Amino acid sequence: MAKVYFKAVDSYSKTEEISSAARELLTTIVKEDKVILEKFIPLKVHFGEKGNNTFIQSKNYAGVIDYLKERHIESAFIETNVLYRGERTTREKHINLAKEHGFTELPIIIADGEHGEDYLEVEINKKNFNKCKVGKEIADKKQLIIMSHFKGHALAGFGGAIKQLGMGCAARGGKLAQHANSIPKISSLKCKSCKACAKRCPESAITVDKKAKIDKDKCVGCASCMAICPYGAISNSWVASISKSFNERLSEYAYAAAKDKANIYITFAFNITKNCDCEGHSMKPIVNDVGVFASTDPVAIDKACLDVVDRNNGKTVFRRGRYTLDYAEKIGLGSQSYELVEVK
Ligand code: SF4
Ligand code: SF4
């Protein structure tokens, strides 16, 4: 049975307490679960979309960063580009925003390159995917510390470690594949025939006559064109993504991102908002702050977060998305059975 270590901290305003709780849990998990640490361990984080004010700020990671430094373990903040058009769509803008949001203590790696073109295909042979496009700089690492923010999510229902692995570690094309429509759509109304997409498409799948058109047989769904189009003419359908099969695809990508890695998962249950940190506006938490969790099992840690948040509130807080846990367990990502070890 997986162990999930937990330390209660009742307010996000208690930064130093949160930072030392994360450090204490990391120390405990390394000792108790006999985790062997690599010489380079990136921290998978979320920098928060521009305008968002509830993402987990980097000062809360200070204890973990110090722990690694004291052991001469090199690290970096690591992230992938997002699918939608925004401040985190391309590497340069993404890094600028990360620094603006205070992520300055470590170097920053955007794992899938400038537009999402850098990925490795990880073979998993599951129901929905045989191979998954994982950001190259993540796929080629042996170990990461997956720092997740526990909160709601418009499509997944809730977001924690599995979401941070599945969507968070996927290259842009992998994100697109999870959202069902792996071939983007071009709006002929918005297209200005500038040819920027055709010039950058790695598969020469786009031709521009009067308007741009994608050759579905050539397109590999890398999603780069969505980031490149200066007129926002290329998109996918988000609405079609809300389904059980989305939860399955998310879980399969999480499986791919974690495959053959000795990851450690640290989840921060603070600022528990209805939607995720990709929302570029301020949001209010919907329940009280809870504390910090750590585990080597991404399924167990997500289940523990849901259970403790429900227990504290005397009700089911996030109803949607729980099928993700069932499916993730079924495909071997982890276990929903866990022992909660409260660190006092
Ligand atoms: S059209 Fe080209 S750039 Fe766009 S998703 Fe397909 S392969 Fe990638
Ligand atoms: S980059 Fe956008 S506007 Fe330019 S041709 Fe492609 S779809 Fe049309």
CSV table of C-alpha atoms and ligand atoms in Angstrom, one decimal:
chain,number,residue,atom,x,y,z
A,1,MET,CA,0.0,0.0,0.0
A,2,ALA,CA,1.3,3.5,-0.9
A,3,LYS,CA,2.2,5.9,1.9
A,4,VAL,CA,1.1,9.5,1.6
A,5,TYR,CA,2.8,11.9,4.0
A,6,PHE,CA,0.8,14.9,5.1
A,7,LYS,CA,1.5,18.0,7.2
A,8,ALA,CA,-1.3,20.4,8.0
A,9,VAL,CA,-0.8,24.1,7.5
A,10,ASP,CA,-4.0,26.1,7.8
A,11,SER,CA,-3.2,29.2,5.7
A,12,TYR,CA,-1.4,30.0,2.5
A,13,SER,CA,-0.2,33.2,4.2
A,14,LYS,CA,2.2,31.0,6.3
A,15,THR,CA,4.9,30.8,3.6
A,16,GLU,CA,7.8,29.8,5.8
A,17,GLU,CA,5.7,27.1,7.5
A,18,ILE,CA,4.6,25.7,4.0
A,19,SER,CA,8.2,25.8,2.7
A,20,SER,CA,9.5,23.9,5.8
A,21,ALA,CA,6.6,21.5,5.7
A,22,ALA,CA,7.5,20.6,2.1
A,23,ARG,CA,11.2,20.2,3.1
A,24,GLU,CA,10.2,18.0,6.0
A,25,LEU,CA,8.0,15.8,3.9
A,26,LEU,CA,10.8,15.4,1.3
A,27,THR,CA,13.2,14.5,4.0
A,28,THR,CA,10.8,11.9,5.4
A,29,ILE,CA,9.9,10.4,2.1
A,30,VAL,CA,13.5,10.0,1.1
A,31,LYS,CA,14.3,8.3,4.4
A,32,GLU,CA,11.1,6.2,4.9
A,33,ASP,CA,10.5,5.1,1.3
A,34,LYS,CA,14.3,4.7,0.7
A,35,VAL,CA,14.3,7.0,-2.4
A,36,ILE,CA,17.7,7.2,-4.2
A,37,LEU,CA,18.2,10.8,-5.4
A,38,GLU,CA,19.7,11.5,-8.8
A,39,LYS,CA,22.4,14.1,-9.3
A,40,PHE,CA,20.0,16.4,-11.3
A,41,ILE,CA,16.3,16.6,-10.3
A,42,PRO,CA,14.1,19.2,-12.0
A,43,LEU,CA,11.1,20.6,-10.1
A,44,LYS,CA,8.0,20.3,-12.3
A,45,VAL,CA,6.0,23.4,-11.5
A,46,HIS,CA,3.3,25.6,-12.9
A,47,PHE,CA,4.2,29.3,-13.3
A,48,GLY,CA,0.6,30.6,-13.3
A,49,GLU,CA,-1.0,32.3,-16.3
A,50,LYS,CA,-0.6,36.0,-16.5
A,51,GLY,CA,-3.3,37.6,-14.4
A,52,ASN,CA,-3.7,34.5,-12.2
A,53,ASN,CA,-3.1,35.2,-8.5
A,54,THR,CA,-3.7,31.8,-6.9
A,55,PHE,CA,-0.9,29.6,-8.3
A,56,ILE,CA,1.7,28.3,-5.8
A,57,GLN,CA,4.5,30.9,-5.7
A,58,SER,CA,8.1,29.8,-5.8
A,59,LYS,CA,8.9,31.1,-2.3
A,60,ASN,CA,6.9,28.1,-1.0
A,61,TYR,CA,9.5,25.8,-2.7
A,62,ALA,CA,12.5,27.3,-0.9
A,63,GLY,CA,12.8,24.5,1.6
A,64,VAL,CA,12.9,21.9,-1.2
A,65,ILE,CA,15.4,23.9,-3.2
A,66,ASP,CA,17.6,24.3,-0.1
A,67,TYR,CA,17.4,20.6,0.6
A,68,LEU,CA,18.7,19.7,-2.9
A,69,LYS,CA,21.4,22.4,-2.8
A,70,GLU,CA,22.7,21.1,0.5
A,71,ARG,CA,23.1,17.7,-1.1
A,72,HIS,CA,24.8,19.2,-4.2
A,73,ILE,CA,21.9,18.1,-6.3
A,74,GLU,CA,21.4,20.3,-9.4
A,75,SER,CA,17.9,21.4,-10.2
A,76,ALA,CA,15.8,23.6,-12.4
A,77,PHE,CA,12.2,24.7,-12.7
A,78,ILE,CA,10.7,22.7,-15.6
A,79,GLU,CA,7.5,23.3,-17.6
A,80,THR,CA,6.0,22.8,-21.0
A,81,ASN,CA,4.2,25.2,-23.3
A,82,VAL,CA,0.5,25.4,-23.1
A,83,LEU,CA,-1.9,24.6,-26.0
A,84,TYR,CA,-3.9,27.7,-26.0
A,85,ARG,CA,-2.7,31.1,-27.1
A,86,GLY,CA,-1.4,33.2,-24.1
A,87,GLU,CA,1.7,34.3,-22.3
A,88,ARG,CA,2.9,30.7,-21.9
A,89,THR,CA,2.5,29.5,-25.5
A,90,THR,CA,6.2,29.9,-26.6
A,91,ARG,CA,9.4,29.4,-24.7
A,92,GLU,CA,10.6,33.0,-24.6
A,93,LYS,CA,7.4,34.5,-23.4
A,94,HIS,CA,6.9,31.6,-21.0
A,95,ILE,CA,10.3,32.2,-19.3
A,96,ASN,CA,9.6,35.9,-19.1
A,97,LEU,CA,6.3,35.3,-17.4
A,98,ALA,CA,7.9,32.8,-15.0
A,99,LYS,CA,10.5,35.4,-14.0
A,100,GLU,CA,7.8,38.0,-13.6
A,101,HIS,CA,6.0,35.6,-11.3
A,102,GLY,CA,9.1,35.3,-9.1
A,103,PHE,CA,10.6,32.0,-10.3
A,104,THR,CA,14.2,33.2,-10.2
A,105,GLU,CA,15.9,30.8,-7.7
A,106,LEU,CA,16.7,28.2,-10.4
A,107,PRO,CA,17.3,28.0,-14.1
A,108,ILE,CA,14.1,27.5,-16.2
A,109,ILE,CA,13.7,24.8,-18.7
A,110,ILE,CA,10.8,24.7,-21.2
A,111,ALA,CA,10.8,21.0,-21.9
A,112,ASP,CA,9.1,21.0,-25.3
A,113,GLY,CA,11.2,23.7,-27.0
A,114,GLU,CA,10.1,27.0,-28.5
A,115,HIS,CA,6.7,26.0,-29.9
A,116,GLY,CA,6.3,22.4,-28.6
A,117,GLU,CA,8.4,20.8,-31.3
A,118,ASP,CA,10.8,19.1,-28.9
A,119,TYR,CA,9.4,15.9,-27.6
A,120,LEU,CA,10.1,12.2,-27.3
A,121,GLU,CA,7.5,9.6,-28.1
A,122,VAL,CA,7.1,7.3,-25.0
A,123,GLU,CA,5.7,3.9,-25.8
A,124,ILE,CA,2.9,2.8,-23.5
A,125,ASN,CA,0.6,0.6,-25.7
A,126,LYS,CA,-2.6,1.5,-23.8
A,127,LYS,CA,-6.3,1.7,-25.0
A,128,ASN,CA,-6.1,5.3,-26.4
A,129,PHE,CA,-2.4,5.7,-27.2
A,130,ASN,CA,0.4,3.5,-28.2
A,131,LYS,CA,2.9,6.4,-27.9
A,132,CYS,CA,2.7,9.7,-26.1
A,133,LYS,CA,4.5,13.0,-26.9
A,134,VAL,CA,6.2,14.0,-23.7
A,135,GLY,CA,8.4,17.1,-23.5
A,136,LYS,CA,11.9,16.0,-24.4
A,137,GLU,CA,13.6,17.5,-21.4
A,138,ILE,CA,11.2,15.7,-19.1
A,139,ALA,CA,11.1,12.4,-21.0
A,140,ASP,CA,14.9,12.0,-20.9
A,141,LYS,CA,15.2,12.6,-17.1
A,142,LYS,CA,15.3,9.7,-14.6
A,143,GLN,CA,13.7,11.6,-11.7
A,144,LEU,CA,11.6,14.7,-11.1
A,145,ILE,CA,9.9,16.3,-8.1
A,146,ILE,CA,6.4,16.9,-9.3
A,147,MET,CA,5.2,20.0,-7.5
A,148,SER,CA,1.4,20.2,-7.9
A,149,HIS,CA,-1.2,22.6,-6.8
A,150,PHE,CA,-4.4,20.8,-5.7
A,151,LYS,CA,-7.5,22.7,-7.1
A,152,GLY,CA,-10.4,22.3,-9.5
A,153,HIS,CA,-10.1,22.1,-13.2
A,154,ALA,CA,-12.7,22.9,-15.9
A,155,LEU,CA,-12.1,19.7,-17.9
A,156,ALA,CA,-10.4,17.2,-15.6
A,157,GLY,CA,-12.7,18.0,-12.6
A,158,PHE,CA,-9.8,18.5,-10.3
A,159,GLY,CA,-6.1,18.9,-10.7
A,160,GLY,CA,-3.2,17.4,-8.7
A,161,ALA,CA,-0.3,15.1,-9.4
A,162,ILE,CA,-2.0,13.1,-12.3
A,163,LYS,CA,-2.9,16.3,-14.1
A,164,GLN,CA,0.5,17.8,-13.5
A,165,LEU,CA,2.0,14.7,-15.1
A,166,GLY,CA,-0.4,14.1,-17.9
A,167,MET,CA,-1.1,17.5,-19.2
A,168,GLY,CA,1.8,19.3,-17.5
A,169,CYS,CA,4.5,17.1,-18.9
A,170,ALA,CA,3.1,16.6,-22.4
A,171,ALA,CA,4.5,18.5,-25.4
A,172,ARG,CA,1.9,20.8,-27.0
A,173,GLY,CA,1.1,18.1,-29.5
A,174,GLY,CA,0.5,15.7,-26.6
A,175,LYS,CA,-1.8,18.2,-25.0
A,176,LEU,CA,-3.7,18.5,-28.3
A,177,ALA,CA,-4.0,14.7,-28.5
A,178,GLN,CA,-5.5,14.5,-25.1
A,179,HIS,CA,-8.1,17.0,-26.1
A,180,ALA,CA,-9.4,14.6,-28.7
A,181,ASN,CA,-9.1,16.7,-31.8
A,182,SER,CA,-5.5,16.1,-32.7
A,183,ILE,CA,-5.8,17.9,-36.0
A,184,PRO,CA,-6.3,21.7,-35.4
A,185,LYS,CA,-9.0,23.7,-37.2
A,186,ILE,CA,-8.4,26.8,-39.2
A,187,SER,CA,-11.0,29.6,-39.3
A,188,SER,CA,-11.2,30.9,-42.8
A,189,LEU,CA,-12.8,34.0,-41.4
A,190,LYS,CA,-9.8,34.8,-39.2
A,191,CYS,CA,-7.1,33.6,-41.6
A,192,LYS,CA,-5.2,36.4,-43.3
A,193,SER,CA,-3.2,34.1,-45.6
A,194,CYS,CA,0.1,35.3,-44.0
A,195,LYS,CA,1.7,31.8,-44.4
A,196,ALA,CA,3.4,32.0,-41.0
A,197,CYS,CA,1.9,28.6,-40.1
A,198,ALA,CA,3.0,27.0,-43.4
A,199,LYS,CA,6.6,28.1,-43.0
A,200,ARG,CA,6.9,26.7,-39.5
A,201,CYS,CA,4.9,23.4,-39.9
A,202,PRO,CA,7.5,20.7,-39.4
A,203,GLU,CA,5.5,18.3,-41.6
A,204,SER,CA,4.8,20.7,-44.5
A,205,ALA,CA,1.2,19.9,-43.8
A,206,ILE,CA,-0.2,23.4,-44.4
A,207,THR,CA,-0.7,25.0,-47.7
A,208,VAL,CA,-2.0,28.5,-48.2
A,209,ASP,CA,-3.9,29.4,-51.3
A,210,LYS,CA,-6.6,31.9,-50.6
A,211,LYS,CA,-6.7,30.6,-47.0
A,212,ALA,CA,-4.6,28.1,-45.0
A,213,LYS,CA,-5.5,24.5,-45.2
A,214,ILE,CA,-4.2,21.5,-43.2
A,215,ASP,CA,-3.5,18.2,-44.9
A,216,LYS,CA,-4.9,15.7,-42.4
A,217,ASP,CA,-2.7,12.9,-43.7
A,218,LYS,CA,0.5,14.8,-43.1
A,219,CYS,CA,-0.4,16.6,-39.9
A,220,VAL,CA,1.1,14.9,-36.8
A,221,GLY,CA,-0.8,17.1,-34.3
A,222,CYS,CA,2.2,18.9,-32.9
A,223,ALA,CA,0.1,22.0,-32.3
A,224,SER,CA,2.9,24.4,-33.2
A,225,CYS,CA,0.8,26.2,-35.8
A,226,MET,CA,-1.7,27.1,-33.0
A,227,ALA,CA,1.1,29.0,-31.2
A,228,ILE,CA,2.5,30.6,-34.4
A,229,CYS,CA,-0.6,32.1,-36.1
A,230,PRO,CA,-0.6,35.8,-35.3
A,231,TYR,CA,-4.3,36.1,-35.9
A,232,GLY,CA,-5.6,33.3,-33.6
A,233,ALA,CA,-7.1,31.5,-36.6
A,234,ILE,CA,-6.0,28.0,-35.6
A,235,SER,CA,-7.6,26.3,-32.7
A,236,ASN,CA,-9.1,23.1,-31.3
A,237,SER,CA,-12.4,22.4,-29.7
A,238,TRP,CA,-12.3,22.4,-25.9
A,239,VAL,CA,-15.9,21.6,-25.4
A,240,ALA,CA,-15.5,18.2,-27.1
A,241,SER,CA,-12.9,17.3,-24.4
A,242,ILE,CA,-15.2,17.0,-21.4
A,243,SER,CA,-15.7,13.2,-21.3
A,244,LYS,CA,-14.6,10.0,-19.6
A,245,SER,CA,-12.3,9.4,-22.5
A,246,PHE,CA,-10.5,12.7,-21.7
A,247,ASN,CA,-9.9,11.3,-18.2
A,248,GLU,CA,-8.5,8.2,-19.8
A,249,ARG,CA,-6.2,10.0,-22.2
A,250,LEU,CA,-5.0,12.3,-19.4
A,251,SER,CA,-4.2,9.2,-17.3
A,252,GLU,CA,-2.4,7.5,-20.1
A,253,TYR,CA,-0.2,10.6,-20.7
A,254,ALA,CA,0.5,10.7,-16.9
A,255,TYR,CA,1.6,7.1,-17.2
A,256,ALA,CA,3.9,8.0,-20.1
A,257,ALA,CA,5.4,11.0,-18.2
A,258,ALA,CA,6.1,8.9,-15.1
A,259,LYS,CA,7.3,5.8,-16.9
A,260,ASP,CA,10.6,4.4,-15.7
A,261,LYS,CA,11.1,7.4,-13.4
A,262,ALA,CA,11.7,7.5,-9.6
A,263,ASN,CA,9.6,10.6,-9.1
A,264,ILE,CA,8.6,12.2,-5.9
A,265,TYR,CA,5.2,14.0,-5.7
A,266,ILE,CA,4.7,17.0,-3.5
A,267,THR,CA,1.2,18.6,-3.6
A,268,PHE,CA,0.2,21.9,-2.1
A,269,ALA,CA,-3.4,22.1,-1.1
A,270,PHE,CA,-3.8,25.9,-0.7
A,271,ASN,CA,-5.8,28.4,-2.7
A,272,ILE,CA,-8.2,25.6,-3.7
A,273,THR,CA,-10.0,27.4,-6.4
A,274,LYS,CA,-12.8,26.0,-8.7
A,275,ASN,CA,-10.6,26.3,-11.8
A,276,CYS,CA,-6.9,26.0,-12.5
A,277,ASP,CA,-3.8,28.2,-12.6
A,278,CYS,CA,-4.1,28.5,-16.4
A,279,GLU,CA,-7.0,30.9,-15.8
A,280,GLY,CA,-5.6,34.4,-16.4
A,281,HIS,CA,-7.7,36.2,-13.8
A,282,SER,CA,-8.0,36.3,-10.1
A,283,MET,CA,-10.2,33.6,-8.4
A,284,LYS,CA,-11.4,33.1,-4.8
A,285,PRO,CA,-10.7,29.8,-3.0
A,286,ILE,CA,-13.8,27.7,-2.5
A,287,VAL,CA,-12.7,25.8,0.6
A,288,ASN,CA,-10.1,26.4,3.4
A,289,ASP,CA,-6.4,25.7,3.0
A,290,VAL,CA,-5.3,22.2,4.0
A,291,GLY,CA,-1.5,21.6,3.9
A,292,VAL,CA,1.2,19.8,2.1
A,293,PHE,CA,1.2,16.1,0.9
A,294,ALA,CA,4.1,14.0,-0.4
A,295,SER,CA,4.2,10.5,-1.9
A,296,THR,CA,6.0,8.4,-4.5
A,297,ASP,CA,2.6,7.4,-5.9
A,298,PRO,CA,0.7,10.0,-8.0
A,299,VAL,CA,-2.7,8.2,-7.7
A,300,ALA,CA,-2.5,7.8,-4.0
A,301,ILE,CA,-1.5,11.4,-3.4
A,302,ASP,CA,-4.4,12.7,-5.5
A,303,LYS,CA,-6.9,10.3,-3.7
A,304,ALA,CA,-5.5,11.5,-0.3
A,305,CYS,CA,-5.9,15.2,-1.3
A,306,LEU,CA,-9.5,14.6,-2.3
A,307,ASP,CA,-10.3,12.6,0.8
A,308,VAL,CA,-8.7,15.1,3.3
A,309,VAL,CA,-10.4,18.1,1.5
A,310,ASP,CA,-13.7,16.3,1.7
A,311,ARG,CA,-13.2,15.3,5.3
A,312,ASN,CA,-12.4,18.8,6.3
A,313,ASN,CA,-15.5,20.2,4.6
A,314,GLY,CA,-17.9,17.4,5.4
A,315,LYS,CA,-18.9,17.0,1.8
A,316,THR,CA,-17.7,16.0,-1.6
A,317,VAL,CA,-15.9,19.1,-2.9
A,318,PHE,CA,-14.9,18.0,-6.4
A,319,ARG,CA,-17.4,15.5,-7.9
A,320,ARG,CA,-16.2,15.4,-11.5
A,321,GLY,CA,-13.0,13.7,-12.6
A,322,ARG,CA,-12.8,10.9,-10.1
A,323,TYR,CA,-12.9,8.4,-12.9
A,324,THR,CA,-9.3,9.5,-13.6
A,325,LEU,CA,-8.2,7.7,-10.4
A,326,ASP,CA,-10.1,4.5,-11.3
A,327,TYR,CA,-8.6,4.4,-14.8
A,328,ALA,CA,-5.1,5.5,-13.7
A,329,GLU,CA,-5.1,2.7,-11.2
A,330,LYS,CA,-6.3,0.2,-13.8
A,331,ILE,CA,-3.5,1.0,-16.1
A,332,GLY,CA,-0.9,0.7,-13.4
A,333,LEU,CA,0.0,4.3,-12.7
A,334,GLY,CA,-0.5,3.9,-8.9
A,335,SER,CA,-2.9,2.8,-6.2
A,336,GLN,CA,-6.0,4.4,-4.6
A,337,SER,CA,-5.3,2.4,-1.4
A,338,TYR,CA,-2.9,4.4,0.8
A,339,GLU,CA,-1.9,5.0,4.3
A,340,LEU,CA,-2.0,8.6,5.4
A,341,VAL,CA,1.0,9.4,7.6
A,342,GLU,CA,0.5,12.7,9.4
A,343,VAL,CA,3.8,14.4,10.2
A,344,LYS,CA,3.4,16.5,13.3
B,1,SF4,S1,-0.5,21.4,-39.2
B,1,SF4,FE1,1.7,21.2,-38.9
B,1,SF4,S2,2.2,22.6,-37.3
B,1,SF4,FE2,0.0,22.3,-37.2
B,1,SF4,S3,-0.3,20.6,-35.8
B,1,SF4,FE3,-0.2,19.7,-37.8
B,1,SF4,S4,2.0,19.2,-38.1
B,1,SF4,FE4,1.9,20.6,-36.4
B,2,SF4,S1,-0.6,31.8,-39.7
B,2,SF4,FE1,-2.8,32.1,-39.4
B,2,SF4,S2,-3.4,33.8,-40.6
B,2,SF4,FE2,-1.4,33.1,-41.3
B,2,SF4,S3,-1.9,31.7,-43.0
B,2,SF4,FE3,-1.7,30.5,-41.1
B,2,SF4,S4,-3.8,30.4,-40.4
B,2,SF4,FE4,-3.8,32.0,-41.8
